[in-house]
CSV table of C-alpha atoms in Angstrom, one decimal:
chain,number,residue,atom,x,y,z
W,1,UNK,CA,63.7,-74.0,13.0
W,2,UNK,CA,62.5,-77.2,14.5
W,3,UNK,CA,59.8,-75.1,16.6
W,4,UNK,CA,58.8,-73.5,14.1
W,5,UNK,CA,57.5,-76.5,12.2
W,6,UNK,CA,56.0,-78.0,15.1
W,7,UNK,CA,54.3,-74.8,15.6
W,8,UNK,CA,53.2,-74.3,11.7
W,9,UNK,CA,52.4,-78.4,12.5
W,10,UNK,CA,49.6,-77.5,15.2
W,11,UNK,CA,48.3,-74.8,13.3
W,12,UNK,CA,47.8,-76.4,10.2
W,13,UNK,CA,46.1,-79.5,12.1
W,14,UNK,CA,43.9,-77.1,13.9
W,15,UNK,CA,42.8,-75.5,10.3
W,16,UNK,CA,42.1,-79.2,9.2
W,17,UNK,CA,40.2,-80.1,12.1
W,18,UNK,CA,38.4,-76.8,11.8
W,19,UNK,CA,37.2,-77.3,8.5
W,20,UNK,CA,35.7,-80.9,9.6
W,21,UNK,CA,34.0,-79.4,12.1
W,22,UNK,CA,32.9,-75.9,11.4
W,23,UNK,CA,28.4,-75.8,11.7
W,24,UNK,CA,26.6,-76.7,9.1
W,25,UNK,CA,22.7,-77.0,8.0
W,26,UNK,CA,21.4,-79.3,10.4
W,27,UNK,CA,21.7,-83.0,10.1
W,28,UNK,CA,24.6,-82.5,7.6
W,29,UNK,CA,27.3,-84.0,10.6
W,30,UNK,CA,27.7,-85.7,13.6
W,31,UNK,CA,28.4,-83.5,16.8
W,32,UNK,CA,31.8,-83.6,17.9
W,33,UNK,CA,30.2,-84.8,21.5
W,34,UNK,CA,27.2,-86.3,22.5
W,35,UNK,CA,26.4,-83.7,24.7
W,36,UNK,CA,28.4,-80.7,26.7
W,37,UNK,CA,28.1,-80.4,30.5
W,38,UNK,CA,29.5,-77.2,32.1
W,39,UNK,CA,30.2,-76.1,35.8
W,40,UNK,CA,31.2,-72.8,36.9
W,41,UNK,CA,29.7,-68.9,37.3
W,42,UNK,CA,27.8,-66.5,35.4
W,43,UNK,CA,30.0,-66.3,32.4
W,44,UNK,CA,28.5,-70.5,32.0
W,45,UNK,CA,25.0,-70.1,33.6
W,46,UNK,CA,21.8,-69.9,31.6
W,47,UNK,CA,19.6,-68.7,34.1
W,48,UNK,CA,20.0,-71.6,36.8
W,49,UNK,CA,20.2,-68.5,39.3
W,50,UNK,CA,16.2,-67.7,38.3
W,51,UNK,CA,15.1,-70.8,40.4
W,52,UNK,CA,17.2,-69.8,43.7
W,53,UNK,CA,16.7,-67.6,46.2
W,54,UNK,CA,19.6,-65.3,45.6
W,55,UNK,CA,19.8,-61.5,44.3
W,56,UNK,CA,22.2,-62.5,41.7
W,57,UNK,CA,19.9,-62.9,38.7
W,58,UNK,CA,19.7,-61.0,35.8
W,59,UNK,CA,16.2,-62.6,34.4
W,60,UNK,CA,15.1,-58.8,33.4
W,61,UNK,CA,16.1,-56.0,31.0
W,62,UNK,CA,18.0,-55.4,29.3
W,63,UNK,CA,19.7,-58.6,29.5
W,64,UNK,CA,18.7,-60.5,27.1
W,65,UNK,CA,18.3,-57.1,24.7
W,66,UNK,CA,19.7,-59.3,21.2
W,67,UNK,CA,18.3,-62.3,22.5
W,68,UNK,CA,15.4,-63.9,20.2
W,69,UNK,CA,12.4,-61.5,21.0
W,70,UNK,CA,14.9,-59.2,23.4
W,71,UNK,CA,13.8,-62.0,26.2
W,72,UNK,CA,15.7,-61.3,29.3
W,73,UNK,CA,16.8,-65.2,30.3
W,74,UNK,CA,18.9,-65.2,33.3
W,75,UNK,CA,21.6,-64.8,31.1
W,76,UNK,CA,24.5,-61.8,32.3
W,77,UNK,CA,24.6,-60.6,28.8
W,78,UNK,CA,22.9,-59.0,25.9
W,79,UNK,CA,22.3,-62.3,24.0
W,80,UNK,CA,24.2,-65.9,23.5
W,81,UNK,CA,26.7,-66.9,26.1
W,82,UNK,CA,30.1,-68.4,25.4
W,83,UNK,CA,28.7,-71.9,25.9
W,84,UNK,CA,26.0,-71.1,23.8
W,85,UNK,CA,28.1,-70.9,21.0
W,86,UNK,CA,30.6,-73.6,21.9
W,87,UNK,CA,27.7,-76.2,22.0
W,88,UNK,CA,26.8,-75.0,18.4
W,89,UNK,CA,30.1,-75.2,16.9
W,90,UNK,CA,30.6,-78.7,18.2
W,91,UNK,CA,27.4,-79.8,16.3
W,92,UNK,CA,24.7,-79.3,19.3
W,93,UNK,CA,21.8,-77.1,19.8
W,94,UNK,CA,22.8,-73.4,20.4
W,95,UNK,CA,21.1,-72.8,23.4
W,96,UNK,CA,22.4,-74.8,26.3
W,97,UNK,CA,19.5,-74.6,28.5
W,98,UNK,CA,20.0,-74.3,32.4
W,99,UNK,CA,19.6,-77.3,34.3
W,100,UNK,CA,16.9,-76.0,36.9
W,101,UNK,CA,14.8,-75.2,34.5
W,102,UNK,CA,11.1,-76.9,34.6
W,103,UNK,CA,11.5,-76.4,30.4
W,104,UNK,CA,14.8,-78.9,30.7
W,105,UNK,CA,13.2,-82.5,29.6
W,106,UNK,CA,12.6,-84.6,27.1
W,107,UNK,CA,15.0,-85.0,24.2
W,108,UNK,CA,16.7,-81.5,25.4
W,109,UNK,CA,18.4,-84.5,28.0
W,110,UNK,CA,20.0,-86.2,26.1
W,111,UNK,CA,22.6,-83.0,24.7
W,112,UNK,CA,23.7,-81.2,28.1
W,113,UNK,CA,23.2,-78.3,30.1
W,114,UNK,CA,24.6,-76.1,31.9
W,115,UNK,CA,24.8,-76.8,35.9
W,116,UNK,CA,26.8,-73.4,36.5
W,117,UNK,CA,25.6,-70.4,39.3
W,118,UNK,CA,26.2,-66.8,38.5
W,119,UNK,CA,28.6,-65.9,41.5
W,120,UNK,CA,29.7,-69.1,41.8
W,121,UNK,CA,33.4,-70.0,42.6
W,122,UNK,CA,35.4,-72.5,43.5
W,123,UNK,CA,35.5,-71.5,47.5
W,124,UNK,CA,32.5,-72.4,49.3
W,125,UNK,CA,32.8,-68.9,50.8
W,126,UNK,CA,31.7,-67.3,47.5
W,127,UNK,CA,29.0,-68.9,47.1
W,128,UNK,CA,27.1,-70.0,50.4
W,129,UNK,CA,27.0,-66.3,51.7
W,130,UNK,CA,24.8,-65.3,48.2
W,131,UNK,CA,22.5,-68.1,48.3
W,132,UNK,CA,23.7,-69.3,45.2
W,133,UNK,CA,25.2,-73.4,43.9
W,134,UNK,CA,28.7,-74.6,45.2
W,135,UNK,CA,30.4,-76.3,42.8
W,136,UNK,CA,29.7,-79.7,45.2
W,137,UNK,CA,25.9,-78.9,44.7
W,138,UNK,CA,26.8,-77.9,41.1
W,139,UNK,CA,28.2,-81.9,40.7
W,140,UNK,CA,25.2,-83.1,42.6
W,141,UNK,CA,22.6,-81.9,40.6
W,142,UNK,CA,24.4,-83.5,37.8
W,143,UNK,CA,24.0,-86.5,39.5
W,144,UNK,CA,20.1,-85.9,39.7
W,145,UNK,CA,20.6,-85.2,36.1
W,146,UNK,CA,22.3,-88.5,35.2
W,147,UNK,CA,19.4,-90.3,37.1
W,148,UNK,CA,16.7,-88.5,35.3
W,149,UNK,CA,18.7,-89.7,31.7
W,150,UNK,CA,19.2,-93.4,32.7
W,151,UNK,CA,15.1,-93.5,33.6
W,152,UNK,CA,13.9,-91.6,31.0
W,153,UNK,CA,16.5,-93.6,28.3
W,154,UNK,CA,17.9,-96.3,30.1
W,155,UNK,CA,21.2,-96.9,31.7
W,156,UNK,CA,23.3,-97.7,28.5
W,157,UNK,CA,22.1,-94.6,26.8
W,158,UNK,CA,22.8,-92.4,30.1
W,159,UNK,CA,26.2,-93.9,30.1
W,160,UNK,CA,27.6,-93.8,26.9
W,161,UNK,CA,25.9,-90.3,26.5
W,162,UNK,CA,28.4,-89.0,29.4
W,163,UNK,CA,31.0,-90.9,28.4
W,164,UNK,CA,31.2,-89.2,24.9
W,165,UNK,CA,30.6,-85.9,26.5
W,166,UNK,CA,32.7,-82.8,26.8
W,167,UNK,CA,32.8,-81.5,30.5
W,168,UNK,CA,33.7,-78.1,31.1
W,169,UNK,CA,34.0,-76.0,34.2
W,170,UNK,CA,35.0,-71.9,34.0
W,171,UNK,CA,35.3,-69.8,37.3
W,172,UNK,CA,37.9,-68.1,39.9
W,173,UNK,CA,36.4,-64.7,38.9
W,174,UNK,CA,34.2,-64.4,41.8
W,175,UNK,CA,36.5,-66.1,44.4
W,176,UNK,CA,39.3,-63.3,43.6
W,177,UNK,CA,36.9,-60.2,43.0
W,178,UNK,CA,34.1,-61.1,45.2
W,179,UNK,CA,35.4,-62.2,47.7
W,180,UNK,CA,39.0,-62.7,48.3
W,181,UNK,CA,39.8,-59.1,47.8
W,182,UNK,CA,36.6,-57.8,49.3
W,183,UNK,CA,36.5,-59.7,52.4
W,184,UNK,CA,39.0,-58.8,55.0
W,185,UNK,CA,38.0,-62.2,57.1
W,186,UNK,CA,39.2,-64.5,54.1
W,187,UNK,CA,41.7,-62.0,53.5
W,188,UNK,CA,43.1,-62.1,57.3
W,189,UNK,CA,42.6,-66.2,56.9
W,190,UNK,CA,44.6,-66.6,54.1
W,191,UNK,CA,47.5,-65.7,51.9
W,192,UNK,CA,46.6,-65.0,48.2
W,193,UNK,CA,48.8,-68.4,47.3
W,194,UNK,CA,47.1,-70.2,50.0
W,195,UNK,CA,43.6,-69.2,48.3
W,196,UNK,CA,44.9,-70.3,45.6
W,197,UNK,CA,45.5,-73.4,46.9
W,198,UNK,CA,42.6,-73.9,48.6
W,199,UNK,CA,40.3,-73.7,45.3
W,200,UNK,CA,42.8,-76.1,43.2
W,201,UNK,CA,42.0,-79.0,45.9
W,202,UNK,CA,38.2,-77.7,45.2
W,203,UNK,CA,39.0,-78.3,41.7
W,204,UNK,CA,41.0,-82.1,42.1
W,205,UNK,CA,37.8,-82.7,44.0
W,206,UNK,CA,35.7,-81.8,41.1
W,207,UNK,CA,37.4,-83.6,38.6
W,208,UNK,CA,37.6,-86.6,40.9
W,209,UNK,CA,33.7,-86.1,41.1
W,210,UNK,CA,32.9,-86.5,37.2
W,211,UNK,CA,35.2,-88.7,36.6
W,212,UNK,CA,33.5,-91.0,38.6
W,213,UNK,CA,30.3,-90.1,37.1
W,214,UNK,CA,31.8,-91.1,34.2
W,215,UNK,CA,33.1,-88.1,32.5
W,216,UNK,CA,36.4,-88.7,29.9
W,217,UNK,CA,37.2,-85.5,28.0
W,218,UNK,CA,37.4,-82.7,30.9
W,219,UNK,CA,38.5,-79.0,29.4
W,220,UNK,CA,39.7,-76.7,32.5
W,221,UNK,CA,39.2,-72.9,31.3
W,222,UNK,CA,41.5,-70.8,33.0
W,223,UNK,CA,40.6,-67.6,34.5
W,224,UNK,CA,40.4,-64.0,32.6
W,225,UNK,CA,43.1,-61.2,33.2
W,226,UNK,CA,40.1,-59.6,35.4
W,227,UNK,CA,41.9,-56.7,36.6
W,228,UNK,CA,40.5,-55.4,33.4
W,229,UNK,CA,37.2,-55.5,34.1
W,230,UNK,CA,35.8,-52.5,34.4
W,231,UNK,CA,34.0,-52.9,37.5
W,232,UNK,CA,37.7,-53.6,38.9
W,233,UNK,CA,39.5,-50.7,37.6
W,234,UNK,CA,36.5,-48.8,39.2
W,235,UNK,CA,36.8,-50.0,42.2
W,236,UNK,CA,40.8,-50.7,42.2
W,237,UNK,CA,42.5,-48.7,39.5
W,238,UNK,CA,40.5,-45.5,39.1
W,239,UNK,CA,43.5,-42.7,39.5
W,240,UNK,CA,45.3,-44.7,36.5
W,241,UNK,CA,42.2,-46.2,34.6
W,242,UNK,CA,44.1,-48.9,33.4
W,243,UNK,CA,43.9,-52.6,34.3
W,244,UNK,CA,44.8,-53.3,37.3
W,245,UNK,CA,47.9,-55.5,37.1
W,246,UNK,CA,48.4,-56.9,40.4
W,247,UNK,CA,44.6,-58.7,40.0
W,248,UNK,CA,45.9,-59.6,36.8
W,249,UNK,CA,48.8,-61.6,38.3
W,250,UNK,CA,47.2,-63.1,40.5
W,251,UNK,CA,45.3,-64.9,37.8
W,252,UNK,CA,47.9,-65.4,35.8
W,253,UNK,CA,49.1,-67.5,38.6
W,254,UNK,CA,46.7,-69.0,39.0
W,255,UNK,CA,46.2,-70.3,35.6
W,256,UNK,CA,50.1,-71.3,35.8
W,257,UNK,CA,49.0,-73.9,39.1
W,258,UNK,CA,46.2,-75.0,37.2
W,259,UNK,CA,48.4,-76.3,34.5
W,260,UNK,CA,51.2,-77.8,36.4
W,261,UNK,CA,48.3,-79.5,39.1
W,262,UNK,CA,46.6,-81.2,35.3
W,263,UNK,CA,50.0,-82.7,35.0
W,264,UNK,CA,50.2,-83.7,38.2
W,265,UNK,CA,47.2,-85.6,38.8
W,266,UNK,CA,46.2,-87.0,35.3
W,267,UNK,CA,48.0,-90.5,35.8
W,268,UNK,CA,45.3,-91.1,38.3
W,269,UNK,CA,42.4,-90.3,35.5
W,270,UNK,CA,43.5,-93.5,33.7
W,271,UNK,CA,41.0,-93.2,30.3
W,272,UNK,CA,40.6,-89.8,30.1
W,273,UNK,CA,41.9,-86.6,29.1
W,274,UNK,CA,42.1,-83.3,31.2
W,275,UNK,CA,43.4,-80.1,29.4
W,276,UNK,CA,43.5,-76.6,30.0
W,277,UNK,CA,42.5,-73.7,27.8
W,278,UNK,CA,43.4,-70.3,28.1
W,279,UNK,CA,41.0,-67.5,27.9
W,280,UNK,CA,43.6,-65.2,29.5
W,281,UNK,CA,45.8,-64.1,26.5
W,282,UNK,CA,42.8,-63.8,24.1
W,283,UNK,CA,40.9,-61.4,26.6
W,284,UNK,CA,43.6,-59.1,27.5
W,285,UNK,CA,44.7,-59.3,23.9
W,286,UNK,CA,40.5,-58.0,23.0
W,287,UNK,CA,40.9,-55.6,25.9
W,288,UNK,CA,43.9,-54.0,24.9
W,289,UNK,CA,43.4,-53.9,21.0
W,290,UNK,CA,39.8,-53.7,20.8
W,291,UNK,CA,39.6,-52.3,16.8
W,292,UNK,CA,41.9,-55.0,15.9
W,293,UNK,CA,38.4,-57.3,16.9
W,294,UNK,CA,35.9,-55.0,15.6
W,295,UNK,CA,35.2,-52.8,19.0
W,296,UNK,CA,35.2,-49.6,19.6
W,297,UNK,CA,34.7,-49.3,24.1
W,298,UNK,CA,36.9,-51.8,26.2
W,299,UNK,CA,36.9,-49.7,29.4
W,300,UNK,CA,33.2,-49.5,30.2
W,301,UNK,CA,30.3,-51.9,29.8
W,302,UNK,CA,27.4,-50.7,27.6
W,303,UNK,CA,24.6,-51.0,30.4
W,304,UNK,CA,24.1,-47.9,32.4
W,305,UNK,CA,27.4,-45.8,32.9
W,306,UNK,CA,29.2,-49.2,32.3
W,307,UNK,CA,31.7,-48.3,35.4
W,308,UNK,CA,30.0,-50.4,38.0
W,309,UNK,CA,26.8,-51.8,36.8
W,310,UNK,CA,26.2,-55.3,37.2
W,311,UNK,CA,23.1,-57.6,38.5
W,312,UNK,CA,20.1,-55.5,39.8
W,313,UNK,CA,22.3,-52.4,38.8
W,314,UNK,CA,22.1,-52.9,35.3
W,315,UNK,CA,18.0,-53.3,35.4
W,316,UNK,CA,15.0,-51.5,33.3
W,317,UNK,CA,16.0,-47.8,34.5
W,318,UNK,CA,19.3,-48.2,32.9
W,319,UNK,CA,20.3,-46.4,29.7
W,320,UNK,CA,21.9,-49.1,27.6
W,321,UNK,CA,24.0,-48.3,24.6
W,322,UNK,CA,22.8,-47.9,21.1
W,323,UNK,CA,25.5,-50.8,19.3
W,324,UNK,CA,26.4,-53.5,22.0
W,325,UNK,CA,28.2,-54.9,19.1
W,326,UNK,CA,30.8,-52.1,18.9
W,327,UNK,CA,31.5,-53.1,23.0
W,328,UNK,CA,33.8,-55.9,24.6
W,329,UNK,CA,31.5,-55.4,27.8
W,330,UNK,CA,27.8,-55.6,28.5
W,331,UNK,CA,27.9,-54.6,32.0
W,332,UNK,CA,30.5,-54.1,34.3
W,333,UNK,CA,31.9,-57.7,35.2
W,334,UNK,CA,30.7,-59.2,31.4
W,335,UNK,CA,31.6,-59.5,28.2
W,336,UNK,CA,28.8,-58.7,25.2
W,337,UNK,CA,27.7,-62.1,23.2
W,338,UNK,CA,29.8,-60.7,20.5
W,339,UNK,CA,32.6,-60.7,22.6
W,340,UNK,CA,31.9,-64.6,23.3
W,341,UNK,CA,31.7,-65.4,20.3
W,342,UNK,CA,35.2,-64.6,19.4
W,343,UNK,CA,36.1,-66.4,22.8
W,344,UNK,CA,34.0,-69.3,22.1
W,345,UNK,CA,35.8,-69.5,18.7
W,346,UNK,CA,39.2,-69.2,20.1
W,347,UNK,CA,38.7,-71.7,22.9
W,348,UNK,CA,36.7,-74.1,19.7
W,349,UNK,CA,40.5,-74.3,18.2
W,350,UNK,CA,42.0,-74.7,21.1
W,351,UNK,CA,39.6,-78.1,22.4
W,352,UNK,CA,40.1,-78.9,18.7
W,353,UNK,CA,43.9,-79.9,18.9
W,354,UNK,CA,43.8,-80.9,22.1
W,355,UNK,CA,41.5,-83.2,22.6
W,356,UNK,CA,42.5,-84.8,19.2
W,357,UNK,CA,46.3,-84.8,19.5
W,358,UNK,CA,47.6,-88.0,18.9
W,359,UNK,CA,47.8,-88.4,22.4
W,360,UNK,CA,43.8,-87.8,22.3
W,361,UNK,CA,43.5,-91.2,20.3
W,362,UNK,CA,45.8,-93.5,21.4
């Protein structure tokens, strides 16, 4: 009985807070941060990938199909990414513009961006061989970023902007289904637990990065259940063409270290607060029941055949669906904006009691 009102407890917080915080017309509230920084891989990046040198982009159509004049962004989707609609429902502009991009200046400084690189992981072996940001370079151009605020504002501004920021980082993806499981060298170098261990010292060193820079509220996102995604159960599961349940696992286990390492290491974050949020339960949960959400097609994307298309694969020859809306996937390896949006809502709710528990406050 006792759980159960600490449970109906958290709920009926998160409602509250929800209602405090839910968009309005502009100017009507305060953003819940000053701005919203985000690290990670495609699911997070804008179109940072335009300005490298890599064949992971995605700047052509039909990405970008529901976008505002169907314009193709860089985006691996058909409109709004997930932080796209996280930085409006904390009160900020809706688009969060990519860092690299000549158009980032001005006052679009001084409310975040997004320093994220489509195949981007945690492992510098997923992302060096593609030409495409580490997470290290990721954290570096933030410093350039933080430079470029403090001249353009001044110090104090640059400051107490980051300070009052949320930081967010989402990847793992691409370490397990690009490369891990693809590449018999890292495969023959490592163990999948000793991967996995690998990338959560990649991620102490990340937090231990920001932190420094000044960061105070830092939200972990776990990784998917991507043994559903239908590129995977293409490539892995195709007999069965179910999700494949050992990937699955694995990132379930993953998630599981990355909450007991938090615990670990957050006495040595004196000031701030590091959570985790789960994006696990409410994917598979969208995967498994898709009408339940308003979808129709869970197994295939609605670019191309929507079995294997992805990056230059899904490009202007392809046959795109007529609804994206009635899909969970856009390609292959990503979700359809209106698939993020019920993830950026879900993962809203959950920053919502966490980072202003109580514990949050005091």
């Amino acid at each position: 009985m006792e759980g159960h009102y600490i449970s109906l407890s958290i709920n009926v917080l998160a409602l509250f807070l929800l209602t405090l915080y839910v968009p309005q017309a502009a100017g009507q509230r305060q953003p819940l941060y000053s701005a919203l920084y985000v690290f990670g891989d495609s699911t997070i990046d804008p179109g940072n990938n335009n300005f490298l040198a890599t064949v992971v982009k995605s700047d052509f159509p039909p990405y970008g199909r529901d976008f505002p004049n169907g314009r193709p962004t860089g985006r691996f989707t058909n409109g709004r990414l997930v932080t796209d609609q996280l930085s409006e429902l904390i009160g900020l502009p809706d688009l969060l513009p990519a860092s690299l991009d000549p158009e980032f200046r001005g006052q679009k400084l001084l409310t975040g961006a997004s320093f994220g690189s489509s195949a981007s992981g945690y492992a510098d072996s997923t992302s060096i061989p593609l030409d495409v940001l580490p997470l290290e370079k990721q954290v570096e151009n933030f410093r350039l970023y933080k430079a470029r605020l403090a001249k353009q504002f001044g110090h104090e501004t640059a400051n107490k902007t980051v300070s009052q920021a949320l930081f967010a980082i989402s990847g793992g993806t691409d370490d397990f289904a690009n490369n891990y499981f693809l590449n018999h060298i890292t495969r023959k170098k490592y163990t999948v637990e000793q991967f996995q261990d690998l990338m959560l010292k990649s991620l102490t060193v990340f937090i231990e990065n920001v932190y420094n820079e000044g960061a105070t509220t830092i939200a972990i996102v776990g990784l998917p259940p991507f043994g559903c995604l239908p590129s995977q159960i293409t490539l892995h599961n195709i007999v069965e063409n179910t999700c494949f349940e050992e990937f699955n696992e694995v990132a379930s286990s993953f998630n599981s270290k990355i909450k007991a390492l938090l615990e670990k290491i957050k006495p040595h974050f004196p000031g701030a607060v590091i959570a985790y949020l789960d994006i696990y339960d409410k994917i598979l949960d969208i995967i498994k029941s898709p009408s339940k959400y308003g979808f129709e097609e869970a197994r295939k994307g609605c670019c191309g055949t929507g079995l294997l298309e992805t990056a230059i694969l899904c490009n202007p020859s392809s046959i795109s669906c007529a609804e994206p809306s009635k899909y969970v996937f856009w390609d292959s390896f990503h979700p359809t904006t209106e698939c993020y949006q019920i993830i950026a809502n879900n993962l809203f709710q959950q920053a919502l009691v966490v980072f202003n528990s109580p514990t949050r406050r005091n």
